[in-house]
C-alpha cells in the first residue's frame, strides 16, 4: 500500500452499521455547541495494512510516496490528483481539520456511549 499519508498518522475508521448509530445517539445526548470525530477505532495506514495482511494471510507493507508518484500510479491523472489531495489532507491538517474534536472515547468518559455493551455488540458475542 502506498499513499502520501504520514505512515504514523492516526486515521479514524468506523463500520457504519456497528459504530454510527451508537455514536449518533450519544452525540444527541451531549450538550449543543460541540464538534465530533466519528470513529470506531483509530490506527495508522501502516497498522491498517499490517492487520489486513494478517487477516488474509499475506505479507504487506506501507510506503509513503511523493504526490508525483501517487498521481503517476493512477491511470486517470485528474483522479490521481484528487486522490493525492485527499491523502495529503489526512496528514496535514488531518481528518480532524486541525480542530480539537470530541471522539467516541470522550463521549464514553461522560457515560453516554459504551461500545462494549451495545445491543449489536451483545448480539455478535452470543
mmCIF file of N, CA and C in Angstrom:
data_model
loop_
_atom_site.group_PDB
_atom_site.id
_atom_site.type_symbol
_atom_site.label_atom_id
_atom_site.label_comp_id
_atom_site.label_asym_id
_atom_site.label_seq_id
_atom_site.Cartn_x
_atom_site.Cartn_y
_atom_site.Cartn_z
ATOM 1 N N UNK A 1 0.854 -1.160 0.000
ATOM 2 C CA UNK A 1 0.000 0.000 0.000
ATOM 3 C C UNK A 1 0.900 1.222 0.000
ATOM 4 N N UNK A 2 0.561 2.183 -0.845
ATOM 5 C CA UNK A 2 1.374 3.395 -0.944
ATOM 6 C C UNK A 2 0.483 4.616 -1.091
ATOM 7 N N UNK A 3 0.588 5.509 -0.131
ATOM 8 C CA UNK A 3 -0.131 6.785 -0.145
ATOM 9 C C UNK A 3 0.845 7.885 0.231
ATOM 10 N N UNK A 4 0.403 9.132 0.142
ATOM 11 C CA UNK A 4 1.240 10.257 0.567
ATOM 12 C C UNK A 4 1.115 10.513 2.064
ATOM 13 N N UNK A 5 0.235 9.796 2.734
ATOM 14 C CA UNK A 5 -0.018 9.987 4.162
ATOM 15 C C UNK A 5 1.181 9.578 5.008
ATOM 16 N N UNK A 6 1.452 10.366 6.029
ATOM 17 C CA UNK A 6 2.466 10.034 7.028
ATOM 18 C C UNK A 6 2.179 8.626 7.554
ATOM 19 N N UNK A 7 3.152 7.708 7.534
ATOM 20 C CA UNK A 7 2.899 6.328 7.945
ATOM 21 C C UNK A 7 2.497 6.159 9.408
ATOM 22 N N UNK A 8 2.761 7.164 10.237
ATOM 23 C CA UNK A 8 2.434 7.051 11.659
ATOM 24 C C UNK A 8 1.233 7.901 12.076
ATOM 25 N N UNK A 9 0.634 8.626 11.143
ATOM 26 C CA UNK A 9 -0.517 9.494 11.453
ATOM 27 C C UNK A 9 -1.745 8.632 11.728
ATOM 28 N N UNK A 10 -2.396 8.863 12.866
ATOM 29 C CA UNK A 10 -3.595 8.104 13.209
ATOM 30 C C UNK A 10 -4.774 8.572 12.362
ATOM 31 N N UNK A 11 -5.535 7.599 11.858
ATOM 32 C CA UNK A 11 -6.654 7.858 10.966
ATOM 33 C C UNK A 11 -7.900 7.210 11.565
ATOM 34 N N UNK A 12 -9.031 7.916 11.582
ATOM 35 C CA UNK A 12 -10.255 7.308 12.112
ATOM 36 C C UNK A 12 -10.839 6.287 11.141
ATOM 37 N N UNK A 13 -11.349 5.200 11.687
ATOM 38 C CA UNK A 13 -12.025 4.165 10.897
ATOM 39 C C UNK A 13 -13.297 3.791 11.630
ATOM 40 N N UNK A 14 -14.343 3.477 10.892
ATOM 41 C CA UNK A 14 -15.553 3.003 11.546
ATOM 42 C C UNK A 14 -16.374 2.139 10.601
ATOM 43 N N UNK A 15 -17.188 1.293 11.211
ATOM 44 C CA UNK A 15 -18.141 0.465 10.491
ATOM 45 C C UNK A 15 -19.497 1.132 10.635
ATOM 46 N N UNK A 16 -20.075 1.626 9.549
ATOM 47 C CA UNK A 16 -21.330 2.367 9.676
ATOM 48 C C UNK A 16 -22.419 1.608 10.444
ATOM 49 N N UNK A 17 -22.586 0.335 10.197
ATOM 50 C CA UNK A 17 -23.653 -0.415 10.858
ATOM 51 C C UNK A 17 -23.394 -0.556 12.352
ATOM 52 N N UNK A 18 -22.175 -0.846 12.741
ATOM 53 C CA UNK A 18 -21.863 -1.098 14.152
ATOM 54 C C UNK A 18 -21.556 0.171 14.949
ATOM 55 N N UNK A 19 -20.973 1.178 14.320
ATOM 56 C CA UNK A 19 -20.478 2.331 15.058
ATOM 57 C C UNK A 19 -21.348 3.579 14.945
ATOM 58 N N UNK A 20 -21.915 3.834 13.782
ATOM 59 C CA UNK A 20 -22.532 5.136 13.541
ATOM 60 C C UNK A 20 -23.804 5.373 14.348
ATOM 61 N N UNK A 21 -24.694 4.416 14.437
ATOM 62 C CA UNK A 21 -25.935 4.620 15.182
ATOM 63 C C UNK A 21 -25.683 4.918 16.645
ATOM 64 N N UNK A 22 -24.829 4.139 17.266
ATOM 65 C CA UNK A 22 -24.494 4.353 18.678
ATOM 66 C C UNK A 22 -23.855 5.712 18.891
ATOM 67 N N UNK A 23 -22.950 6.075 17.985
ATOM 68 C CA UNK A 23 -22.257 7.353 18.098
ATOM 69 C C UNK A 23 -23.243 8.509 17.931
ATOM 70 N N UNK A 24 -24.123 8.417 16.943
ATOM 71 C CA UNK A 24 -25.110 9.467 16.702
ATOM 72 C C UNK A 24 -26.032 9.636 17.900
ATOM 73 N N UNK A 25 -26.490 8.530 18.465
ATOM 74 C CA UNK A 25 -27.353 8.602 19.646
ATOM 75 C C UNK A 25 -26.618 9.272 20.812
ATOM 76 N N UNK A 26 -25.350 8.913 21.000
ATOM 77 C CA UNK A 26 -24.569 9.501 22.099
ATOM 78 C C UNK A 26 -24.363 10.999 21.884
ATOM 79 N N UNK A 27 -24.087 11.410 20.649
ATOM 80 C CA UNK A 27 -23.917 12.837 20.352
ATOM 81 C C UNK A 27 -25.211 13.583 20.648
ATOM 82 N N UNK A 28 -26.336 12.972 20.337
ATOM 83 C CA UNK A 28 -27.645 13.574 20.611
ATOM 84 C C UNK A 28 -27.818 13.858 22.106
ATOM 85 N N UNK A 29 -27.196 13.050 22.960
ATOM 86 C CA UNK A 29 -27.299 13.217 24.412
ATOM 87 C C UNK A 29 -26.382 14.320 24.949
ATOM 88 N N UNK A 30 -25.419 14.730 24.153
ATOM 89 C CA UNK A 30 -24.436 15.726 24.587
ATOM 90 C C UNK A 30 -25.010 17.136 24.464
ATOM 91 N N UNK A 31 -24.457 18.095 25.233
ATOM 92 C CA UNK A 31 -24.912 19.478 25.124
ATOM 93 C C UNK A 31 -24.557 20.062 23.748
ATOM 94 N N UNK A 32 -25.304 21.066 23.281
ATOM 95 C CA UNK A 32 -25.025 21.675 21.977
ATOM 96 C C UNK A 32 -23.703 22.428 21.968
ATOM 97 N N UNK A 33 -23.238 22.696 20.749
ATOM 98 C CA UNK A 33 -22.036 23.515 20.597
ATOM 99 C C UNK A 33 -20.743 22.732 20.553
ATOM 100 N N UNK A 34 -20.820 21.426 20.420
ATOM 101 C CA UNK A 34 -19.619 20.589 20.375
ATOM 102 C C UNK A 34 -19.355 20.143 18.943
ATOM 103 N N UNK A 35 -18.147 19.731 18.659
ATOM 104 C CA UNK A 35 -17.770 19.178 17.352
ATOM 105 C C UNK A 35 -17.153 17.801 17.590
ATOM 106 N N UNK A 36 -17.426 16.862 16.684
ATOM 107 C CA UNK A 36 -17.090 15.460 16.917
ATOM 108 C C UNK A 36 -16.342 14.826 15.759
ATOM 109 N N UNK A 37 -15.616 13.758 16.088
ATOM 110 C CA UNK A 37 -14.974 12.894 15.099
ATOM 111 C C UNK A 37 -15.536 11.497 15.307
ATOM 112 N N UNK A 38 -16.313 11.017 14.350
ATOM 113 C CA UNK A 38 -16.877 9.672 14.451
ATOM 114 C C UNK A 38 -15.818 8.650 14.058
ATOM 115 N N UNK A 39 -15.577 7.693 14.939
ATOM 116 C CA UNK A 39 -14.621 6.622 14.652
ATOM 117 C C UNK A 39 -14.850 5.488 15.634
ATOM 118 N N UNK A 40 -14.873 4.278 15.122
ATOM 119 C CA UNK A 40 -14.936 3.116 15.987
ATOM 120 C C UNK A 40 -13.557 2.765 16.510
ATOM 121 N N UNK A 41 -12.551 3.092 15.716
ATOM 122 C CA UNK A 41 -11.163 2.861 16.104
ATOM 123 C C UNK A 41 -10.273 3.817 15.321
ATOM 124 N N UNK A 42 -9.059 3.996 15.776
ATOM 125 C CA UNK A 42 -8.075 4.773 15.026
ATOM 126 C C UNK A 42 -6.805 3.955 14.905
ATOM 127 N N UNK A 43 -6.176 4.079 13.763
ATOM 128 C CA UNK A 43 -4.875 3.439 13.538
ATOM 129 C C UNK A 43 -4.236 4.114 12.332
ATOM 130 N N UNK A 44 -2.954 3.928 12.185
ATOM 131 C CA UNK A 44 -2.250 4.473 11.023
ATOM 132 C C UNK A 44 -2.490 3.542 9.832
ATOM 133 N N UNK A 45 -2.211 4.048 8.628
ATOM 134 C CA UNK A 45 -2.326 3.174 7.451
ATOM 135 C C UNK A 45 -1.304 2.034 7.531
ATOM 136 N N UNK A 46 -0.161 2.271 8.158
ATOM 137 C CA UNK A 46 0.825 1.194 8.354
ATOM 138 C C UNK A 46 0.232 0.076 9.203
ATOM 139 N N UNK A 47 -0.444 0.450 10.290
ATOM 140 C CA UNK A 47 -1.089 -0.547 11.156
ATOM 141 C C UNK A 47 -2.255 -1.224 10.444
ATOM 142 N N UNK A 48 -3.020 -0.450 9.693
ATOM 143 C CA UNK A 48 -4.181 -0.985 8.988
ATOM 144 C C UNK A 48 -3.766 -2.064 7.997
ATOM 145 N N UNK A 49 -2.763 -1.764 7.166
ATOM 146 C CA UNK A 49 -2.347 -2.741 6.150
ATOM 147 C C UNK A 49 -1.683 -3.955 6.800
ATOM 148 N N UNK A 50 -1.004 -3.765 7.910
ATOM 149 C CA UNK A 50 -0.412 -4.895 8.631
ATOM 150 C C UNK A 50 -1.513 -5.819 9.159
ATOM 151 N N UNK A 51 -2.551 -5.236 9.731
ATOM 152 C CA UNK A 51 -3.683 -6.028 10.227
ATOM 153 C C UNK A 51 -4.381 -6.742 9.083
ATOM 154 N N UNK A 52 -4.618 -6.044 8.002
ATOM 155 C CA UNK A 52 -5.272 -6.643 6.831
ATOM 156 C C UNK A 52 -4.457 -7.824 6.325
ATOM 157 N N UNK A 53 -3.136 -7.655 6.256
ATOM 158 C CA UNK A 53 -2.265 -8.736 5.801
ATOM 159 C C UNK A 53 -2.350 -9.963 6.692
ATOM 160 N N UNK A 54 -2.406 -9.746 8.001
ATOM 161 C CA UNK A 54 -2.542 -10.874 8.933
ATOM 162 C C UNK A 54 -3.872 -11.592 8.745
ATOM 163 N N UNK A 55 -4.937 -10.824 8.546
ATOM 164 C CA UNK A 55 -6.273 -11.418 8.393
ATOM 165 C C UNK A 55 -6.349 -12.267 7.127
ATOM 166 N N UNK A 56 -5.808 -11.771 6.025
ATOM 167 C CA UNK A 56 -5.897 -12.520 4.766
ATOM 168 C C UNK A 56 -4.690 -13.430 4.522
ATOM 169 N N UNK A 57 -3.689 -13.359 5.391
ATOM 170 C CA UNK A 57 -2.545 -14.266 5.297
ATOM 171 C C UNK A 57 -1.542 -13.925 4.214
ATOM 172 N N UNK A 58 -1.326 -12.630 3.991
ATOM 173 C CA UNK A 58 -0.330 -12.211 3.006
ATOM 174 C C UNK A 58 0.624 -11.200 3.633
ATOM 175 N N UNK A 59 1.822 -11.126 3.064
ATOM 176 C CA UNK A 59 2.805 -10.154 3.530
ATOM 177 C C UNK A 59 2.445 -8.784 2.953
ATOM 178 N N UNK A 60 2.477 -7.771 3.794
ATOM 179 C CA UNK A 60 2.110 -6.425 3.368
ATOM 180 C C UNK A 60 3.124 -5.405 3.858
ATOM 181 N N UNK A 61 3.036 -4.223 3.300
ATOM 182 C CA UNK A 61 3.849 -3.109 3.787
ATOM 183 C C UNK A 61 3.178 -1.807 3.369
ATOM 184 N N UNK A 62 3.568 -0.741 4.041
ATOM 185 C CA UNK A 62 3.092 0.586 3.704
ATOM 186 C C UNK A 62 4.292 1.431 3.332
ATOM 187 N N UNK A 63 4.148 2.196 2.261
ATOM 188 C CA UNK A 63 5.224 3.090 1.836
ATOM 189 C C UNK A 63 4.640 4.472 1.598
ATOM 190 N N UNK A 64 5.232 5.485 2.229
ATOM 191 C CA UNK A 64 4.825 6.857 1.950
ATOM 192 C C UNK A 64 5.508 7.278 0.660
ATOM 193 N N UNK A 65 4.708 7.752 -0.308
ATOM 194 C CA UNK A 65 5.228 8.163 -1.604
ATOM 195 C C UNK A 65 5.014 9.660 -1.799
ATOM 196 N N UNK A 66 5.678 10.210 -2.780
ATOM 197 C CA UNK A 66 5.505 11.624 -3.101
ATOM 198 C C UNK A 66 4.187 11.812 -3.856
ATOM 199 N N UNK A 67 3.674 13.030 -3.863
ATOM 200 C CA UNK A 67 2.460 13.283 -4.655
ATOM 201 C C UNK A 67 2.639 12.896 -6.125
ATOM 202 N N UNK A 68 3.791 13.184 -6.683
ATOM 203 C CA UNK A 68 4.046 12.853 -8.087
ATOM 204 C C UNK A 68 3.982 11.337 -8.321
ATOM 205 N N UNK A 69 4.523 10.566 -7.386
ATOM 206 C CA UNK A 69 4.477 9.105 -7.516
ATOM 207 C C UNK A 69 3.046 8.579 -7.439
ATOM 208 N N UNK A 70 2.261 9.128 -6.523
ATOM 209 C CA UNK A 70 0.879 8.671 -6.392
ATOM 210 C C UNK A 70 0.069 9.040 -7.629
ATOM 211 N N UNK A 71 0.222 10.250 -8.121
ATOM 212 C CA UNK A 71 -0.501 10.672 -9.329
ATOM 213 C C UNK A 71 -0.134 9.779 -10.505
ATOM 214 N N UNK A 72 1.144 9.481 -10.658
ATOM 215 C CA UNK A 72 1.605 8.640 -11.776
ATOM 216 C C UNK A 72 1.095 7.204 -11.674
ATOM 217 N N UNK A 73 0.757 6.761 -10.468
ATOM 218 C CA UNK A 73 0.306 5.369 -10.295
ATOM 219 C C UNK A 73 -1.156 5.165 -10.663
ATOM 220 N N UNK A 74 -1.869 6.263 -10.926
ATOM 221 C CA UNK A 74 -3.299 6.205 -11.257
ATOM 222 C C UNK A 74 -3.451 6.463 -12.750
ATOM 223 N N UNK A 75 -4.278 5.648 -13.421
ATOM 224 C CA UNK A 75 -4.442 5.761 -14.865
ATOM 225 C C UNK A 75 -4.959 7.135 -15.297
ATOM 226 N N UNK A 76 -5.919 7.675 -14.563
ATOM 227 C CA UNK A 76 -6.505 8.972 -14.879
ATOM 228 C C UNK A 76 -5.810 10.038 -14.040
ATOM 229 N N UNK A 77 -5.104 10.965 -14.683
ATOM 230 C CA UNK A 77 -4.312 11.959 -13.954
ATOM 231 C C UNK A 77 -5.162 12.812 -13.017
ATOM 232 N N UNK A 78 -6.351 13.243 -13.481
ATOM 233 C CA UNK A 78 -7.203 14.070 -12.618
ATOM 234 C C UNK A 78 -7.634 13.304 -11.373
ATOM 235 N N UNK A 79 -7.958 12.019 -11.542
ATOM 236 C CA UNK A 79 -8.299 11.189 -10.385
ATOM 237 C C UNK A 79 -7.093 11.053 -9.465
ATOM 238 N N UNK A 80 -5.909 10.876 -10.033
ATOM 239 C CA UNK A 80 -4.687 10.787 -9.246
ATOM 240 C C UNK A 80 -4.441 12.044 -8.431
ATOM 241 N N UNK A 81 -4.714 13.202 -9.021
ATOM 242 C CA UNK A 81 -4.560 14.471 -8.305
ATOM 243 C C UNK A 81 -5.558 14.537 -7.153
ATOM 244 N N UNK A 82 -6.815 14.168 -7.414
ATOM 245 C CA UNK A 82 -7.850 14.195 -6.370
ATOM 246 C C UNK A 82 -7.491 13.250 -5.217
ATOM 247 N N UNK A 83 -7.054 12.041 -5.533
ATOM 248 C CA UNK A 83 -6.663 11.072 -4.503
ATOM 249 C C UNK A 83 -5.470 11.610 -3.703
ATOM 250 N N UNK A 84 -4.533 12.208 -4.382
ATOM 251 C CA UNK A 84 -3.360 12.766 -3.711
ATOM 252 C C UNK A 84 -3.760 13.863 -2.730
ATOM 253 N N UNK A 85 -4.650 14.767 -3.159
ATOM 254 C CA UNK A 85 -5.125 15.821 -2.253
ATOM 255 C C UNK A 85 -5.803 15.209 -1.021
ATOM 256 N N UNK A 86 -6.622 14.170 -1.254
ATOM 257 C CA UNK A 86 -7.334 13.528 -0.148
ATOM 258 C C UNK A 86 -6.342 12.938 0.864
ATOM 259 N N UNK A 87 -5.346 12.197 0.391
ATOM 260 C CA UNK A 87 -4.398 11.588 1.317
ATOM 261 C C UNK A 87 -3.441 12.604 1.929
ATOM 262 N N UNK A 88 -3.110 13.670 1.206
ATOM 263 C CA UNK A 88 -2.306 14.741 1.812
ATOM 264 C C UNK A 88 -3.050 15.365 2.985
ATOM 265 N N UNK A 89 -4.359 15.564 2.814
ATOM 266 C CA UNK A 89 -5.178 16.179 3.861
ATOM 267 C C UNK A 89 -5.192 15.314 5.123
ATOM 268 N N UNK A 90 -5.085 13.992 4.977
ATOM 269 C CA UNK A 90 -5.114 13.132 6.157
ATOM 270 C C UNK A 90 -3.883 13.316 7.033
ATOM 271 N N UNK A 91 -2.802 13.818 6.446
ATOM 272 C CA UNK A 91 -1.607 14.117 7.243
ATOM 273 C C UNK A 91 -1.596 15.555 7.730
ATOM 274 N N UNK A 92 -1.987 16.473 6.866
ATOM 275 C CA UNK A 92 -1.943 17.892 7.213
ATOM 276 C C UNK A 92 -3.135 18.592 6.590
ATOM 277 N N UNK A 93 -4.091 19.041 7.305
ATOM 278 C CA UNK A 93 -4.125 19.170 8.754
ATOM 279 C C UNK A 93 -4.553 17.892 9.473
ATOM 280 N N UNK A 94 -5.067 16.903 8.752
ATOM 281 C CA UNK A 94 -5.551 15.667 9.357
ATOM 282 C C UNK A 94 -7.060 15.569 9.225
ATOM 283 N N UNK A 95 -7.609 14.383 9.475
ATOM 284 C CA UNK A 95 -9.055 14.186 9.368
ATOM 285 C C UNK A 95 -9.835 15.139 10.268
ATOM 286 N N UNK A 96 -9.213 15.581 11.334
ATOM 287 C CA UNK A 96 -9.897 16.496 12.252
ATOM 288 C C UNK A 96 -9.880 17.941 11.758
ATOM 289 N N UNK A 97 -9.247 18.186 10.623
ATOM 290 C CA UNK A 97 -9.202 19.536 10.077
ATOM 291 C C UNK A 97 -8.373 20.502 10.897
ATOM 292 N N UNK A 98 -7.597 19.964 11.833
ATOM 293 C CA UNK A 98 -6.798 20.806 12.717
ATOM 294 C C UNK A 98 -7.555 21.286 13.940
ATOM 295 N N UNK A 99 -8.803 20.814 14.086
ATOM 296 C CA UNK A 99 -9.632 21.209 15.237
ATOM 297 C C UNK A 99 -9.510 20.191 16.360
ATOM 298 N N UNK A 100 -9.820 20.621 17.558
ATOM 299 C CA UNK A 100 -9.851 19.733 18.714
ATOM 300 C C UNK A 100 -11.272 19.166 18.813
ATOM 301 N N UNK A 101 -11.479 17.961 18.296
ATOM 302 C CA UNK A 101 -12.805 17.358 18.231
ATOM 303 C C UNK A 101 -12.993 16.312 19.321
ATOM 304 N N UNK A 102 -14.220 16.166 19.769
ATOM 305 C CA UNK A 102 -14.548 15.104 20.713
ATOM 306 C C UNK A 102 -14.672 13.788 19.953
ATOM 307 N N UNK A 103 -14.207 12.713 20.566
ATOM 308 C CA UNK A 103 -14.248 11.390 19.950
ATOM 309 C C UNK A 103 -15.168 10.469 20.749
ATOM 310 N N UNK A 104 -15.352 9.260 20.250
ATOM 311 C CA UNK A 104 -16.155 8.273 20.975
ATOM 312 C C UNK A 104 -15.596 8.056 22.379
ATOM 313 N N UNK A 105 -14.282 8.052 22.516
ATOM 314 C CA UNK A 105 -13.673 7.870 23.841
ATOM 315 C C UNK A 105 -14.088 8.995 24.790
ATOM 316 N N UNK A 106 -14.123 10.215 24.289
ATOM 317 C CA UNK A 106 -14.548 11.346 25.117
ATOM 318 C C UNK A 106 -15.995 11.177 25.570
ATOM 319 N N UNK A 107 -16.850 10.729 24.662
ATOM 320 C CA UNK A 107 -18.262 10.545 24.992
ATOM 321 C C UNK A 107 -18.429 9.386 25.978
ATOM 322 N N UNK A 108 -17.625 8.335 25.820
ATOM 323 C CA UNK A 108 -17.653 7.215 26.775
ATOM 324 C C UNK A 108 -17.324 7.694 28.182
ATOM 325 N N UNK A 109 -16.344 8.592 28.277
ATOM 326 C CA UNK A 109 -15.895 9.075 29.585
ATOM 327 C C UNK A 109 -16.986 9.829 30.341
ATOM 328 N N UNK A 110 -17.933 10.440 29.636
ATOM 329 C CA UNK A 110 -19.034 11.114 30.322
ATOM 330 C C UNK A 110 -20.257 10.213 30.454
ATOM 331 N N UNK A 111 -20.137 8.967 29.994
ATOM 332 C CA UNK A 111 -21.175 7.972 30.237
ATOM 333 C C UNK A 111 -22.272 7.850 29.205
ATOM 334 N N UNK A 112 -22.149 8.499 28.040
ATOM 335 C CA UNK A 112 -23.198 8.422 27.035
ATOM 336 C C UNK A 112 -22.959 7.350 25.973
ATOM 337 N N UNK A 113 -21.828 6.720 25.977
ATOM 338 C CA UNK A 113 -21.510 5.754 24.928
ATOM 339 C C UNK A 113 -20.682 4.638 25.505
ATOM 340 N N UNK A 114 -21.042 3.415 25.196
ATOM 341 C CA UNK A 114 -20.261 2.264 25.617
ATOM 342 C C UNK A 114 -20.325 1.232 24.506
ATOM 343 N N UNK A 115 -19.287 1.207 23.659
ATOM 344 C CA UNK A 115 -19.251 0.282 22.534
ATOM 345 C C UNK A 115 -19.245 -1.167 22.984
ATOM 346 N N UNK A 116 -18.777 -1.456 24.187
ATOM 347 C CA UNK A 116 -18.684 -2.834 24.645
ATOM 348 C C UNK A 116 -20.025 -3.425 25.050
ATOM 349 N N UNK A 117 -21.005 -2.588 25.352
ATOM 350 C CA UNK A 117 -22.288 -3.095 25.819
ATOM 351 C C UNK A 117 -23.459 -2.733 24.913
ATOM 352 N N UNK A 118 -23.180 -2.337 23.674
ATOM 353 C CA UNK A 118 -24.273 -2.002 22.771
ATOM 354 C C UNK A 118 -24.991 -3.268 22.342
ATOM 355 N N UNK A 119 -26.224 -3.121 21.928
ATOM 356 C CA UNK A 119 -27.030 -4.281 21.532
ATOM 357 C C UNK A 119 -26.363 -5.049 20.384
ATOM 358 N N UNK A 120 -25.805 -4.337 19.383
ATOM 359 C CA UNK A 120 -25.187 -5.035 18.253
ATOM 360 C C UNK A 120 -23.964 -5.809 18.701
ATOM 361 N N UNK A 121 -23.184 -5.270 19.633
ATOM 362 C CA UNK A 121 -22.022 -5.996 20.135
ATOM 363 C C UNK A 121 -22.450 -7.198 20.958
ATOM 364 N N UNK A 122 -23.519 -7.064 21.730
ATOM 365 C CA UNK A 122 -24.011 -8.197 22.508
ATOM 366 C C UNK A 122 -24.486 -9.317 21.584
ATOM 367 N N UNK A 123 -25.153 -8.951 20.490
ATOM 368 C CA UNK A 123 -25.609 -9.965 19.545
ATOM 369 C C UNK A 123 -24.439 -10.691 18.909
ATOM 370 N N UNK A 124 -23.364 -9.961 18.599
ATOM 371 C CA UNK A 124 -22.201 -10.593 17.967
ATOM 372 C C UNK A 124 -21.486 -11.541 18.916
ATOM 373 N N UNK A 125 -21.552 -11.284 20.219
ATOM 374 C CA UNK A 125 -20.825 -12.114 21.183
ATOM 375 C C UNK A 125 -21.611 -13.361 21.590
ATOM 376 N N UNK A 126 -22.908 -13.436 21.291
ATOM 377 C CA UNK A 126 -23.702 -14.584 21.726
ATOM 378 C C UNK A 126 -23.959 -15.537 20.597
#
